[in-house]
Short mmCIF file of C-alpha atoms in Angstrom, two decimals:
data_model
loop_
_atom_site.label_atom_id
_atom_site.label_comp_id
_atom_site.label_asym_id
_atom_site.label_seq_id
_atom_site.Cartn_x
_atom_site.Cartn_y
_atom_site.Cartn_z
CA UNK A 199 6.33 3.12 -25.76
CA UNK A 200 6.86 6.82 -24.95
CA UNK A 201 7.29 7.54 -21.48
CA UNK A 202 4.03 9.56 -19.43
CA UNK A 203 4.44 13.25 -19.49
CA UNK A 204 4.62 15.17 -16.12
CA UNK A 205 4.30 18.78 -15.04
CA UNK A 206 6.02 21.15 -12.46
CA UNK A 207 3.01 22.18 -9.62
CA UNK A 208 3.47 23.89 -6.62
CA UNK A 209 1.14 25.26 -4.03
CA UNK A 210 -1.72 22.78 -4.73
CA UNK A 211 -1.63 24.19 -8.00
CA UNK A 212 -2.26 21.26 -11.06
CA UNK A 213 -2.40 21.87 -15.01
CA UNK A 214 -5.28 20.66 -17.41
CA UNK A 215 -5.63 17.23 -18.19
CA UNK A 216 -4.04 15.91 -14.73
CA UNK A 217 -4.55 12.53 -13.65
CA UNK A 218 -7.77 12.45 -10.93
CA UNK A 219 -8.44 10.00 -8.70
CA UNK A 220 -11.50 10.99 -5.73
CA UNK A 221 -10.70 14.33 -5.91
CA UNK A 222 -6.69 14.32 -5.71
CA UNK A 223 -4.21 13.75 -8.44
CA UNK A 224 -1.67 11.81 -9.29
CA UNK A 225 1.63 13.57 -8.45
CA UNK A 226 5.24 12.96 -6.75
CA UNK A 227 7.64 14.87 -5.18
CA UNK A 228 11.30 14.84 -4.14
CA UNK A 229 12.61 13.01 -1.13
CA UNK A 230 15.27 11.30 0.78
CA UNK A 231 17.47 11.62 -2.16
CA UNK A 232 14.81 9.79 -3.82
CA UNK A 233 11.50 10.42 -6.12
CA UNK A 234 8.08 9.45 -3.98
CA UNK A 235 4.46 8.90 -5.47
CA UNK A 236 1.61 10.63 -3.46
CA UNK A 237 -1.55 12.38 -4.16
CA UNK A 238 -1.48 16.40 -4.67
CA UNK A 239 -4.72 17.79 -2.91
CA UNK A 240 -5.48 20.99 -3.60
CA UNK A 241 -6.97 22.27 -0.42
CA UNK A 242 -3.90 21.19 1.41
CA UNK A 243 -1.62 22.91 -0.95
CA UNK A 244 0.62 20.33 -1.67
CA UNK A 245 1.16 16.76 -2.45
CA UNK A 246 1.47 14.44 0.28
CA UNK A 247 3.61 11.45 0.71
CA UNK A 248 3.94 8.15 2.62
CA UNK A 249 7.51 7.17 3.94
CA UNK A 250 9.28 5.35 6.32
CA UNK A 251 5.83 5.60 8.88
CA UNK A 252 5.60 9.31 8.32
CA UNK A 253 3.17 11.96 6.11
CA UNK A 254 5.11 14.30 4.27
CA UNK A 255 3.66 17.53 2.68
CA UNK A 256 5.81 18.49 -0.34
CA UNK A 257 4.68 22.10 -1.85
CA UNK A 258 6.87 21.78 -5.23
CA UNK A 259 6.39 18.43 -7.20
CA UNK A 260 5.09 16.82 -10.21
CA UNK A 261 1.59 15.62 -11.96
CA UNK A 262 1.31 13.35 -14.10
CA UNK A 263 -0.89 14.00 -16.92
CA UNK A 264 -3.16 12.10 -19.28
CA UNK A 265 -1.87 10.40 -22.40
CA UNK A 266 -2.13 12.55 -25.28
CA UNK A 267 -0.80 9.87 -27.86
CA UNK A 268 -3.94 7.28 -28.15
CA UNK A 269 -2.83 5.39 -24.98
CA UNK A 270 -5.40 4.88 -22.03
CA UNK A 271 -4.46 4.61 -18.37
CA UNK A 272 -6.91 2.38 -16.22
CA UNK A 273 -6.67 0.41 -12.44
CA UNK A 274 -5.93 -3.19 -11.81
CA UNK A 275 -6.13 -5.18 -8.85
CA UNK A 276 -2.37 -6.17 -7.75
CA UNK A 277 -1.36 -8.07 -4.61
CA UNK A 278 2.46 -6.69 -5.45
CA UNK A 279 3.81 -10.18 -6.29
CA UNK A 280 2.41 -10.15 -9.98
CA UNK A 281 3.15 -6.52 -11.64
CA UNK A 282 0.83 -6.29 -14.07
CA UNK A 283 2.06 -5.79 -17.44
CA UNK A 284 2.38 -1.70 -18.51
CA UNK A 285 2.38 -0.78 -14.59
CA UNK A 286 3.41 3.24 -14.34
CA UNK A 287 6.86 3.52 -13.13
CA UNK A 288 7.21 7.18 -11.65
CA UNK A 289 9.68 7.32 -8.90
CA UNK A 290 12.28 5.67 -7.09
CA UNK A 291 13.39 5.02 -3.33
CA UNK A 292 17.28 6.13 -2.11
CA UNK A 293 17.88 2.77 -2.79
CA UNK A 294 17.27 2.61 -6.18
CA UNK A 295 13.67 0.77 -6.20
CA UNK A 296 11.24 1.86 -8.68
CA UNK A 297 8.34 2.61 -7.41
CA UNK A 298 4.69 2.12 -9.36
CA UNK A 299 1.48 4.46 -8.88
CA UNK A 300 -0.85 2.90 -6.90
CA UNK A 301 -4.23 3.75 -4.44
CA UNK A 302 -5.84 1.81 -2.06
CA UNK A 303 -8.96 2.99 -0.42
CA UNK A 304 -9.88 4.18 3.50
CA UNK A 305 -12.94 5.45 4.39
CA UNK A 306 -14.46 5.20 1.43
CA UNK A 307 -12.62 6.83 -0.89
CA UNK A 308 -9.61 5.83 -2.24
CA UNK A 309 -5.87 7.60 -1.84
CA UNK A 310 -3.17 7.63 -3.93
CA UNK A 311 -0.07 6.23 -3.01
CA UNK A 312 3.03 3.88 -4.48
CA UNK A 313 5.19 0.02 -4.46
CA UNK A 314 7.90 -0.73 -4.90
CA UNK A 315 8.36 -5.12 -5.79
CA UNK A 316 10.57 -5.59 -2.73
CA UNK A 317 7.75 -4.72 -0.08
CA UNK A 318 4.70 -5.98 -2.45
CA UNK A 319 2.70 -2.93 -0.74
CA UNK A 320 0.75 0.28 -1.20
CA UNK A 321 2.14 2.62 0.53
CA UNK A 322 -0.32 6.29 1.03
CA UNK A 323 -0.11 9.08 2.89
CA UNK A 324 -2.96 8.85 5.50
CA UNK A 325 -3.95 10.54 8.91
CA UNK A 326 -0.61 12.08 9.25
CA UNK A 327 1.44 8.67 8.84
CA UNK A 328 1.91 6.81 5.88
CA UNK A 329 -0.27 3.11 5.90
CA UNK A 330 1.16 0.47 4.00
CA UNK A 331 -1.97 -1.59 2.13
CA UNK A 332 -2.41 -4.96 0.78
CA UNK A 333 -5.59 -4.55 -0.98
CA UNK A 334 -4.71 -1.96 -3.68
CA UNK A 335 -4.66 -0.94 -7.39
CA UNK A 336 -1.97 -0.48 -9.85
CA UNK A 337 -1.84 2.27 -12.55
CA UNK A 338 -1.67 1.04 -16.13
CA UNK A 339 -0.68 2.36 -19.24
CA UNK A 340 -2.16 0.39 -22.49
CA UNK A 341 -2.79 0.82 -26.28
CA UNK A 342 -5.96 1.00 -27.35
#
């Protein structure tokens, strides 16, 4: 299977057919020598990440985009102990852990964020901290 395609953003900028999830997309951005999953929200002007107990506002990154090749992306429950089966890979800690799109919700409305299998947790950007979650979604990639 082809990998997902991702585009260049900056600014709060995003390009047609980006992933959207409550009004914030699916992005990631440079870090720590590493590559870290967060949402890109557009009135903040950048895409904002979850590490190490602190928010991070990144204004050049990524977004990932829809499949254009007659794949489907969808959410599935995961407690991070079971990785579902076509889980989106799209970063990576210092370390060397992949890390896996996820969200979790607060307030309401849900927040994108990412897991890696060592911690078995969301991890999203929230309030000016990053929260780590145990009830959350994984992004999936599948045939149709």
């Amino acid at each position: 299977m082809a990998d997902l395609q991702w585009a260049p953003g900056s600014a709060g900028s995003v390009p047609d057919g980006a992933v959207e999830v409550d009004g914030a997309y699916v992005g990631r951005a440079h870090h720590d020598q590493g590559v870290i999953v967060g949402p890109v929200v557009c009135a903040e002007s950048c895409c904002m990440i979850g590490y190490c107990g602190e928010q991070f506002n990144k204004d050049e990154y990524e977004v990932l985009l829809e499949p254009t090749d007659g794949r489907r992306l969808r959410w599935e429950p995961c407690d991070g102990s079971n990785m579902p089966e076509g889980a989106v890979e799209a970063g990576y800690l210092c370390s060397g852990h992949k890390l896996y799109v996820t969200r979790a919700k607060k307030d309401d409305k849900f927040i994108i964020g990412h897991m890696n299998t060592t911690h078995c947790v969301c991890c999203i950007p929230y309030q000016g901290a990053s929260c780590d979650c145990t009830d959350f979604q994984v992004l999936v990639v599948y045939s149709v």
